[in-house]
Short mmCIF file of C-alpha atoms and ligand atoms in Angstrom, two decimals:
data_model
loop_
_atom_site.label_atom_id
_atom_site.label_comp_id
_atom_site.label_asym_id
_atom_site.label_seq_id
_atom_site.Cartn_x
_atom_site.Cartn_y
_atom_site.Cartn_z
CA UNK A 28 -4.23 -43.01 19.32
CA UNK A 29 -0.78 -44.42 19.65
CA UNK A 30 2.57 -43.86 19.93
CA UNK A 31 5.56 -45.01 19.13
CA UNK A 32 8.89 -43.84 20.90
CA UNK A 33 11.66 -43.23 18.85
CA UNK A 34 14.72 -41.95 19.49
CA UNK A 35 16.79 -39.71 16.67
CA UNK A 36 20.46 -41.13 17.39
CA UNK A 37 21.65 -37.30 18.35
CA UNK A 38 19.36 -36.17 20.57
CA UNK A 39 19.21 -39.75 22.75
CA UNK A 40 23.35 -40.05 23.01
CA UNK A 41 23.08 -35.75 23.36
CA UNK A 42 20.93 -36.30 26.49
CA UNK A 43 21.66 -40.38 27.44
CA UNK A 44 18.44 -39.98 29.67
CA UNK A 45 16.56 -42.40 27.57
CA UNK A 46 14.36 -39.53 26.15
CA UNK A 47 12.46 -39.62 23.31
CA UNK A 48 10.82 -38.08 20.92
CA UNK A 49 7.27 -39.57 20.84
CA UNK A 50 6.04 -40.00 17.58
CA UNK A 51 2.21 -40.01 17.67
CA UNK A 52 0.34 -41.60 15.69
CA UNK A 53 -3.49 -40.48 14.91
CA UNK A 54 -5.33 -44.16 14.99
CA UNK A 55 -9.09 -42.76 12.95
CA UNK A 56 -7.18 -38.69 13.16
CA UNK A 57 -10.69 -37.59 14.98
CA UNK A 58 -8.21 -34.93 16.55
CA UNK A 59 -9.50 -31.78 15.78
CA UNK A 60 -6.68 -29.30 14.98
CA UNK A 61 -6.20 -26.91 18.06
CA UNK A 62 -4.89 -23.04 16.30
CA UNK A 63 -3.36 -20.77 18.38
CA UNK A 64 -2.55 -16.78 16.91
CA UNK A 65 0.10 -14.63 18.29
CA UNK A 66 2.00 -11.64 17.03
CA UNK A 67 5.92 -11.03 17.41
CA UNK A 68 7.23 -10.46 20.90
CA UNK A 69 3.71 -11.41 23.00
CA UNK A 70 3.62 -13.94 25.43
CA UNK A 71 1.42 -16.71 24.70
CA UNK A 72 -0.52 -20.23 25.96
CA UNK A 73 -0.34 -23.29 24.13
CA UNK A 74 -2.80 -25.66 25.85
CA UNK A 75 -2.19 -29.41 26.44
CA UNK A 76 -5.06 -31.99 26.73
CA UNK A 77 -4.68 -32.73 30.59
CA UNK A 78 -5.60 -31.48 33.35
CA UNK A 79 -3.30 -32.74 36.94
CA UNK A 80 -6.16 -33.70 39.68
CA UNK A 81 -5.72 -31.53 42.95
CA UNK A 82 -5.08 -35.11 44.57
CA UNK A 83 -1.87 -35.52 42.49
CA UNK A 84 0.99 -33.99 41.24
CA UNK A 85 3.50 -33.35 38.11
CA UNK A 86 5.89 -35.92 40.48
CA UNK A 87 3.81 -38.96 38.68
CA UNK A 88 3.94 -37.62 35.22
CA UNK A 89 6.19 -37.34 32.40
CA UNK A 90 5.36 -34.21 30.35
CA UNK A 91 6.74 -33.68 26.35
CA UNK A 92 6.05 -30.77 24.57
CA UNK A 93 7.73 -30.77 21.24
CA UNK A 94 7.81 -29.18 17.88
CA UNK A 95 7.48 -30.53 14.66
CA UNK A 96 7.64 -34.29 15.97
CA UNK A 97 11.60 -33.58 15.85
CA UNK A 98 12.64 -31.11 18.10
CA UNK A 99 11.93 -31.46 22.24
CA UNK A 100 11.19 -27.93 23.60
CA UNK A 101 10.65 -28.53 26.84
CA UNK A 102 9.65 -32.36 29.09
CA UNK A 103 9.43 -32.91 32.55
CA UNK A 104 9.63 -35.70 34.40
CA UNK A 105 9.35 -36.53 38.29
CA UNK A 106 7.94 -32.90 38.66
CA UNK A 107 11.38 -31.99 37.07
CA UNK A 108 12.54 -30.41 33.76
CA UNK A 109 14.63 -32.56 31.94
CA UNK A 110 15.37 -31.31 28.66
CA UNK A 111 15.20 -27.71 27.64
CA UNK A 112 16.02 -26.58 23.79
CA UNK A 113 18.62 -24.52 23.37
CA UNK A 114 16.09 -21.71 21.40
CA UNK A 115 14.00 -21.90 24.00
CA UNK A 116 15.83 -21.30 26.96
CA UNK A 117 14.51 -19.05 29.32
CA UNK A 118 11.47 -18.62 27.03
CA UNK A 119 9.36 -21.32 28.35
CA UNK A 120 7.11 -22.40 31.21
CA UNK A 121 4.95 -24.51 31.98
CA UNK A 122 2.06 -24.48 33.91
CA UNK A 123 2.08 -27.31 36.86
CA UNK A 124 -1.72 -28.36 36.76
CA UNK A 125 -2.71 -27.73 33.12
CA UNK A 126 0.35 -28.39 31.46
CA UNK A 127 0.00 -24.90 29.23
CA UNK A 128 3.51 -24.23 27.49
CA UNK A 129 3.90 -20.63 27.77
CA UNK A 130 6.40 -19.33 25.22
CA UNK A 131 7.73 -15.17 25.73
CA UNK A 132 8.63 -13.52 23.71
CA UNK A 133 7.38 -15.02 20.63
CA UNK A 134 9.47 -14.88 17.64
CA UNK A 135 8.79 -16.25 14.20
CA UNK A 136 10.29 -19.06 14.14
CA UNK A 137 8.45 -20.46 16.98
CA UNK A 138 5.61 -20.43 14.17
CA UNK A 139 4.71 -24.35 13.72
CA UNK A 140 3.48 -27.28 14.80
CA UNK A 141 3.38 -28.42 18.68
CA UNK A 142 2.54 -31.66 20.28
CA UNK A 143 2.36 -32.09 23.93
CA UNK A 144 2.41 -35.49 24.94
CA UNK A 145 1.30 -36.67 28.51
CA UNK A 146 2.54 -39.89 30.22
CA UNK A 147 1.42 -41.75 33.75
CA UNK A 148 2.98 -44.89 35.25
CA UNK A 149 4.63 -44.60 30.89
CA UNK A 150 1.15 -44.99 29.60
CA UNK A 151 0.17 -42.34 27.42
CA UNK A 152 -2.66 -40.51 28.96
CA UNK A 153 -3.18 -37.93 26.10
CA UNK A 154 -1.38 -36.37 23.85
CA UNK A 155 -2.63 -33.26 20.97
CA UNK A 156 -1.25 -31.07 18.40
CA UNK A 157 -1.25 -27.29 18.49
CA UNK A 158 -0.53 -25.03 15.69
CA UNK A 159 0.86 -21.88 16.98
CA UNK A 160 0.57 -19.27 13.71
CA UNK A 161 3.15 -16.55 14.54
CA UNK A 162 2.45 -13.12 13.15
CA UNK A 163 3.74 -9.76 13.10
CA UNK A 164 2.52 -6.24 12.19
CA UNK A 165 3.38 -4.56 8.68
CA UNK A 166 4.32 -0.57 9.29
CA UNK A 167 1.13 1.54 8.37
CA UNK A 168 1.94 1.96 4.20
CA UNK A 169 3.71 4.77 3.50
CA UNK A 170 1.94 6.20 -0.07
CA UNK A 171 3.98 8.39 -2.02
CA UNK A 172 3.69 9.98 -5.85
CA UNK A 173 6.02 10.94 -8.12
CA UNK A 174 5.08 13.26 -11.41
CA UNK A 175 6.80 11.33 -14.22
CA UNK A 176 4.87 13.29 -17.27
CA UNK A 177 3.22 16.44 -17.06
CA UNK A 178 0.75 17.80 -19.79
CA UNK A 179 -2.35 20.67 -19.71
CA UNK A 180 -5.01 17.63 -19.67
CA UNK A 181 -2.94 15.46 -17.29
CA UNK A 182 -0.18 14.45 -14.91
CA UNK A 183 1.10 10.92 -15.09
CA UNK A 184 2.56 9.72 -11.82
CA UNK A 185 3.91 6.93 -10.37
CA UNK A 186 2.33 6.14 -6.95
CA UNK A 187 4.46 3.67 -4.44
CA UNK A 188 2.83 2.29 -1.74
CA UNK A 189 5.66 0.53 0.70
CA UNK A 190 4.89 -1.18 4.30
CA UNK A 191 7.77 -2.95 5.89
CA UNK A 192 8.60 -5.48 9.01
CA UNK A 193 5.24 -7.93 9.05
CA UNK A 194 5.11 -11.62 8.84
CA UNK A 195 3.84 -13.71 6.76
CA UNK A 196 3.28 -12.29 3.51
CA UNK A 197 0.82 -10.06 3.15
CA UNK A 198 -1.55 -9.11 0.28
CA UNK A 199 -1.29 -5.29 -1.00
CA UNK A 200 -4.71 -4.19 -2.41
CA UNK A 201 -6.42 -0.68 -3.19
CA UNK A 202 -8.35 1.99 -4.02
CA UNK A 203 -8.99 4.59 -6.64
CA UNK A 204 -11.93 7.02 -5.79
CA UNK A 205 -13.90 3.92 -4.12
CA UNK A 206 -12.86 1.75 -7.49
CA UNK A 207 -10.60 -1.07 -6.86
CA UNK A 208 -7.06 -1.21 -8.26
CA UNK A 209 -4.45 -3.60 -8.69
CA UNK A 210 -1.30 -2.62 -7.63
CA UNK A 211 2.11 -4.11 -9.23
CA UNK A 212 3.19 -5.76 -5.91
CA UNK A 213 7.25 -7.30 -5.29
CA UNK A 214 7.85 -8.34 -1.81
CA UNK A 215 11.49 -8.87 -0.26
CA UNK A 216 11.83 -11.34 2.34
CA UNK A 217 15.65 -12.93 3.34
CA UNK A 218 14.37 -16.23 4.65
CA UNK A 219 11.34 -17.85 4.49
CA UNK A 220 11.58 -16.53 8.25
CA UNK A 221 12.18 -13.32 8.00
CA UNK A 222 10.09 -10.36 7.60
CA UNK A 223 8.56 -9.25 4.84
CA UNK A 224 9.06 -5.81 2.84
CA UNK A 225 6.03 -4.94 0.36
CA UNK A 226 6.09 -2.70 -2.04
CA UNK A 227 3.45 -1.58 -4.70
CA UNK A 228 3.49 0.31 -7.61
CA UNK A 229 0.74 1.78 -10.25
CA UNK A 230 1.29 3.96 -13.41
CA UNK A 231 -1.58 6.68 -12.85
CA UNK A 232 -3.17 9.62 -15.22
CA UNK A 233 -4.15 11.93 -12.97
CA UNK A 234 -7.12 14.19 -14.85
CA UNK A 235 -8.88 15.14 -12.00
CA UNK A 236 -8.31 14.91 -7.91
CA UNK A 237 -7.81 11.33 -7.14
CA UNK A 238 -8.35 9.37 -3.04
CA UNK A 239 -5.96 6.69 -3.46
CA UNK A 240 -5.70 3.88 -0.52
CA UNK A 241 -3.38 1.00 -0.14
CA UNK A 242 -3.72 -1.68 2.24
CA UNK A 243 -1.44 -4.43 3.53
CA UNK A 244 -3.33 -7.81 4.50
CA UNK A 245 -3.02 -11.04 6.07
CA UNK A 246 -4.77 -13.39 7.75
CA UNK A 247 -7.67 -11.01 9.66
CA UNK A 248 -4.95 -8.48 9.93
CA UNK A 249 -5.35 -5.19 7.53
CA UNK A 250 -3.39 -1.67 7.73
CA UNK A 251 -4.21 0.96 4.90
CA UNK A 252 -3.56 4.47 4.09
CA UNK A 253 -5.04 7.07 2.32
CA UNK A 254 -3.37 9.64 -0.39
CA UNK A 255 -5.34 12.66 -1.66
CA UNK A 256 -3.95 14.05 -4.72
CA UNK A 257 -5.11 17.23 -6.57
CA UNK A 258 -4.77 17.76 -9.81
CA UNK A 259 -3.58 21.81 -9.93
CA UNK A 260 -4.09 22.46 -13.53
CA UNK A 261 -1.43 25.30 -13.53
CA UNK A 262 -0.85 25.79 -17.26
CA UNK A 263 1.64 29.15 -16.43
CA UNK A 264 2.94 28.46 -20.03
CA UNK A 265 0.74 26.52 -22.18
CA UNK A 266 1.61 24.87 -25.64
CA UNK A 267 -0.85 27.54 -27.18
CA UNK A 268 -3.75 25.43 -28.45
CA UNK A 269 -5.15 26.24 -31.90
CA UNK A 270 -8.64 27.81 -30.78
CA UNK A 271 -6.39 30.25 -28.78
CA UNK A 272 -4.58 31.28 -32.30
CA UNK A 273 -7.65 31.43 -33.96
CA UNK A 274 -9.65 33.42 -31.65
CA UNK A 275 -6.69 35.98 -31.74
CA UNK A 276 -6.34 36.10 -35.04
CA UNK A 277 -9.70 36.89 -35.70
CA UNK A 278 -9.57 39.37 -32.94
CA UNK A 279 -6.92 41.11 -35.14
CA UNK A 280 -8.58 40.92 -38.31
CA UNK A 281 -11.55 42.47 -36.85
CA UNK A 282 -9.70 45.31 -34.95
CA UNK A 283 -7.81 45.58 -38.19
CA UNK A 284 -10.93 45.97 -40.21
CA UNK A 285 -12.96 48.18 -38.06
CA UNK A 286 -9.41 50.33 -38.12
CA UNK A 287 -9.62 50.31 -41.84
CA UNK A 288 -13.14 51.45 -42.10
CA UNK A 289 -13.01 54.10 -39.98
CA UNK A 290 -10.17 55.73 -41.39
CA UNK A 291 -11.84 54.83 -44.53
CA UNK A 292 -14.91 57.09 -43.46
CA UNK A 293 -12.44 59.70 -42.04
CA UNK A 294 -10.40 60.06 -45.97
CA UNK A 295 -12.71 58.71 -48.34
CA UNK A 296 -14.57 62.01 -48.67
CA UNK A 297 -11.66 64.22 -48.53
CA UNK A 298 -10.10 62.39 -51.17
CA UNK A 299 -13.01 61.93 -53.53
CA UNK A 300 -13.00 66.04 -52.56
CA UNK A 301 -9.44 66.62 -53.28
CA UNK A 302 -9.73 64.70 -56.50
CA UNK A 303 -12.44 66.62 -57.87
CA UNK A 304 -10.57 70.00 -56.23
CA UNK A 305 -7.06 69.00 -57.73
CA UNK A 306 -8.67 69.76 -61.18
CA UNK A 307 -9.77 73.25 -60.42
CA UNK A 308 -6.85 73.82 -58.15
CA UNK A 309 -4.75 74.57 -61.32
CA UNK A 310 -7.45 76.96 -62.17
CA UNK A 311 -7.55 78.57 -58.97
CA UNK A 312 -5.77 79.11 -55.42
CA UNK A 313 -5.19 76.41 -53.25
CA UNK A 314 -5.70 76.00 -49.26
CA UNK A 315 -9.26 76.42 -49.67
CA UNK A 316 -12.44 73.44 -47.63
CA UNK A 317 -13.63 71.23 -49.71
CA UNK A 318 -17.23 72.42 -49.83
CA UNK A 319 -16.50 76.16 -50.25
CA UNK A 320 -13.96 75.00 -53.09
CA UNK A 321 -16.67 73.10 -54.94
CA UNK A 322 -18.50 76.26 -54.26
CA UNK A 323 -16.46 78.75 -55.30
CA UNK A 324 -15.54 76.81 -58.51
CA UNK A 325 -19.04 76.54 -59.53
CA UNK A 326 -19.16 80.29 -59.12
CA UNK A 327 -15.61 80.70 -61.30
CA UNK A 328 -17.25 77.94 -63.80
CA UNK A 329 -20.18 80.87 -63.97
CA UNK A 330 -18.19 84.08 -64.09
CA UNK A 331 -16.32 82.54 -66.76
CA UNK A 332 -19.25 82.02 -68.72
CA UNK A 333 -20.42 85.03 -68.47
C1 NAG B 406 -3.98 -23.05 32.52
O1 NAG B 406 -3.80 -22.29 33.70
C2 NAG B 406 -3.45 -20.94 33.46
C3 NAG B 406 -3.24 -20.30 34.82
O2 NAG B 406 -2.26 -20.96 35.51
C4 NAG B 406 -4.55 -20.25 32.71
O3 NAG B 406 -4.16 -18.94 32.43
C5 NAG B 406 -4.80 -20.98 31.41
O4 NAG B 406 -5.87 -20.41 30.75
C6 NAG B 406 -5.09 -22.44 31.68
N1 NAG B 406 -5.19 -23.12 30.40
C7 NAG B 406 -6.11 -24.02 30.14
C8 NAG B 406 -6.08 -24.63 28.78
O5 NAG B 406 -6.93 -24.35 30.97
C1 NAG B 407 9.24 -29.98 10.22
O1 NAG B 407 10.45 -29.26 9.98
C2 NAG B 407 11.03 -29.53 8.74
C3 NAG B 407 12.32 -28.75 8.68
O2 NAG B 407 12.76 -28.36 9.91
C4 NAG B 407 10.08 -29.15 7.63
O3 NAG B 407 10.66 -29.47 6.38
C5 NAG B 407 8.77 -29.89 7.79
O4 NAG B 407 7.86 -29.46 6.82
C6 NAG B 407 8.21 -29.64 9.16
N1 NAG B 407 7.00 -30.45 9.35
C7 NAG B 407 5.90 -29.95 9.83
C8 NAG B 407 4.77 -30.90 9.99
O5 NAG B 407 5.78 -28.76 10.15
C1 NAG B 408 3.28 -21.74 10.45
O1 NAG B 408 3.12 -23.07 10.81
C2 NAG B 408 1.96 -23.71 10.30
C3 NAG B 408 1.91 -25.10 10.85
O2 NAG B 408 3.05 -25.81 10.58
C4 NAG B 408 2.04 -23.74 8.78
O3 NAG B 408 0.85 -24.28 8.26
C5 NAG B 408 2.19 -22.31 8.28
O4 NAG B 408 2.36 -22.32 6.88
C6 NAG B 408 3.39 -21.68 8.94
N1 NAG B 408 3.43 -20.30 8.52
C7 NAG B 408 4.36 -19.83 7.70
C8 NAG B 408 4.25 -18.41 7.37
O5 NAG B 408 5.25 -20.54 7.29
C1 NAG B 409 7.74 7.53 3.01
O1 NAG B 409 8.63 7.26 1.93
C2 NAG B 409 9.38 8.38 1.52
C3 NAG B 409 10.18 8.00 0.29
O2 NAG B 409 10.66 6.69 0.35
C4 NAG B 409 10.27 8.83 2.67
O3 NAG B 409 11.00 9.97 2.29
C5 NAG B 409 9.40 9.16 3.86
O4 NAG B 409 10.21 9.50 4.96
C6 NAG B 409 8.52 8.00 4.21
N1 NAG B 409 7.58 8.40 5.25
C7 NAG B 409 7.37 7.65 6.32
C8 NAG B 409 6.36 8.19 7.30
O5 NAG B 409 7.94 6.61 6.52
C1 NAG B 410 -17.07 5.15 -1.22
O1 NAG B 410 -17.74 3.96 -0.81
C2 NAG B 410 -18.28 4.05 0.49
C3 NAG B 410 -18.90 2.73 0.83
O2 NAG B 410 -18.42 1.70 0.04
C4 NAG B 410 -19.29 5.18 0.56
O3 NAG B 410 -19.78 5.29 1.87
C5 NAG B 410 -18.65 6.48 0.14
O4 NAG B 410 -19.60 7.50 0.10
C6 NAG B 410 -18.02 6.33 -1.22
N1 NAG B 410 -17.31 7.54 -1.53
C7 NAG B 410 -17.32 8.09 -2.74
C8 NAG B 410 -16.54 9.33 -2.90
O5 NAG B 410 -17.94 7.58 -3.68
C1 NAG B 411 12.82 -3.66 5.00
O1 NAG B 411 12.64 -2.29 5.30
C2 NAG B 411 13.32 -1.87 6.44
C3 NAG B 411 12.92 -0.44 6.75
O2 NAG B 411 12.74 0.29 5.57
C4 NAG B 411 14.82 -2.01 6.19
O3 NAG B 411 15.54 -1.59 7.34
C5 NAG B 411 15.12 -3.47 5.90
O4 NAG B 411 16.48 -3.61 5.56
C6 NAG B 411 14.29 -3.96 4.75
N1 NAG B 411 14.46 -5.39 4.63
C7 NAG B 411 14.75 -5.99 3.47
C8 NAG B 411 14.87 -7.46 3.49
O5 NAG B 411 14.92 -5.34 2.45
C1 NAG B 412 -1.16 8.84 -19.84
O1 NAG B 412 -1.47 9.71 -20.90
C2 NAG B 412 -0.41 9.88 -21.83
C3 NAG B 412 -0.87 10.88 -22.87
O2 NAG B 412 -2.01 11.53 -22.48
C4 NAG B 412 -0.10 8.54 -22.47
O3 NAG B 412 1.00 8.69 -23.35
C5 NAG B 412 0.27 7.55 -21.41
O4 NAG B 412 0.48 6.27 -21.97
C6 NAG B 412 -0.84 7.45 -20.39
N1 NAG B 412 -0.40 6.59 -19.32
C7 NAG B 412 -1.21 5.71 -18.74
C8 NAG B 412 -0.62 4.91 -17.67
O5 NAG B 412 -2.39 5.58 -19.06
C1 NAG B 413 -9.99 8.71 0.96
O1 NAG B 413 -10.73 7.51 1.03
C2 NAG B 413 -10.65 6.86 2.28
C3 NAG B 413 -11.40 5.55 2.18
O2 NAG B 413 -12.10 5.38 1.01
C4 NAG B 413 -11.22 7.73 3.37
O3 NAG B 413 -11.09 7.08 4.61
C5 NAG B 413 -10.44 9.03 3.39
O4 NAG B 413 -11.01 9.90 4.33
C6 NAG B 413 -10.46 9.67 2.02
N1 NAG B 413 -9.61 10.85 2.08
C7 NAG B 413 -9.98 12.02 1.60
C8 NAG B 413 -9.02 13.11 1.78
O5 NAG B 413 -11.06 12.15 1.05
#
């Protein structure tokens, strides 16, 4: 490990304290990455490599942490502070003994890369890189579904599953009934600092009742909701489907039929009757029954021939 101090013209004539910016430089990089999570508004550690013995104190050190290699956030020196960022005013302390930067309340643009850089007698007695991943929570997805075609066999809808506020982007993923489903995702973000807005849309036939669950993802982090939609097959005035016609129809012709026959076996006789008693009726009187007619003309038919 070694490093180089350099001085970005600004900063050094900003503060003329001689401070710099220590630009480290990994000599074999066996430094292992140090990640540290946090969400939006906590307070949190950042640790440093060193450790102050009881028998000394902060007087004999010069402490940097800074951000990005550019940008001091807070040193000490002589046990005193001697540069402070402007963002991070009255955010930060520092731990006397371990050297921990605490940062409150975290914001997202704190999210980066940290260095803190230890010095003794201005020999470099450690120095390491945190990454401090800032994160913050999506809303709990709001599912909602809209009926944008409506038939007997089904309902199409359009299902929006929105979640708003959380940092970074997130990924938007579902269910159907227990089956996976993609959902047409758009996110809306104004800086690449900024929080994110998600919002996911499907296109959905709905022929029978349908679970549906969106979630909103990143990094370890996961908040879904659930939908239940029925399907109400109310068809209060349906498109009448052909078997329906058919089935009446037949119904008709049948009643029609049966209709027909019976008043068929209520006339037929009486007018194969009348027939055969309109003949004699010009021989003899009228308003007679059937039966006794056919009688009675037989009997006429007899006198006559006697
Ligand atoms: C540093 O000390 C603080 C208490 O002052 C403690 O909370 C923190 O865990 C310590 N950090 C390390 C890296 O030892
Ligand atoms: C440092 O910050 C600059 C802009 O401020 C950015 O372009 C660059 O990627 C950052 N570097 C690291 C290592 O984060
Ligand atoms: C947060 O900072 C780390 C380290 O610089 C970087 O890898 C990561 O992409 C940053 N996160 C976002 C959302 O920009
Ligand atoms: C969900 O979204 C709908 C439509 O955008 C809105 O009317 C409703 O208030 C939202 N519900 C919640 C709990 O945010
Ligand atoms: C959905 O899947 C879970 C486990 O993956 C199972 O316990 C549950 O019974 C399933 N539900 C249905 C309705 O299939
Ligand atoms: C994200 O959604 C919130 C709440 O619905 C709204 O106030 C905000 O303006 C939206 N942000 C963007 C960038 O659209
Ligand atoms: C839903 O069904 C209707 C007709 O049944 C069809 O026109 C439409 O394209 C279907 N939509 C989807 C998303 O499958
Ligand atoms: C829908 O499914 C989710 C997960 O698969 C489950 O937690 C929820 O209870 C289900 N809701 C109903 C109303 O069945």
């Amino acid at each position: 490990m070694m490093c180089l101090p350099a001085s970005p013209p600004a900063l050094a004539s900003r503060l003329g304290l001689g401070l710099f910016v220590l630009l480290c430089l990994g000599i074999g990089q066996a430094l292992e990455n140090k990640a540290v999570r946090s969400r939006v508004g906590e307070k949190v550690g950042l640790p440093c490599c060193y450790e102050i013995p009881s028998s000394e104190s902060l007087h004999r050190y010069r402490v940097y942490w800074q951000k990005n290699v550019t940008e001091v956030v807070l040193a000490y020196s002589d046990g005193k502070v001697i540069s402070k960022h402007e963002r991070y005013r009255s955010r930060t302390e520092m731990d006397p003994w371990n050297l921990t930067l605490w940062l409150s309340p975290v914001g997202l643009l704190d999210n980066g890369s940290y260095q803190c850089i230890v010095q003794r007698n201005s020999i470099v007695v450690c120095s390491q890189p945190v990454v401090l991943f800032v994160a913050a929570d999506f809303s709990k997805p709001n599912i909602t579904a809209e009926v944008s075609a409506e038939s007997c066999e089904s309902t199409e809808m359009v299902i929006t599953c929105s979640s708003h506020g959380g940092f970074p982007k997130p990924r938007i993923s579902g269910t159907i009934n227990n089956m996976s489903v993609e959902w047409d995702a758009s996110w809306v973000s104004e800086s690449s600092f900024s929080p994110y807005n998600v919002t996911g849309k499907l296109v959905l036939n709905v022929t029978k009742d349908v679970n549906i669950t969106c979630s909103v993802e990143h990094s370890g982090f996961s908040k879904s909701s659930s939908l239940l939609i029925e399907k109400t097959n109310d068809c209060i005035v349906p498109p009448v489907p052909p078997p329906y016609n058919v089935i009446i129809a037949s119904i008709i012709i049948v009643i029609t039929f049966i209709l027909a026959i019976t008043l068929a076996a209520r006339f037929l006789p009486r007018h194969v009757c009348s027939h055969c008693c309109k003949h004699q009726d010009s021989v003899e009187e009228g308003v007679k029954g059937c039966t006794k007619r056919s009688m009675s003309s037989k009997l006429t038919a007899e006198t006559s021939s006697v």
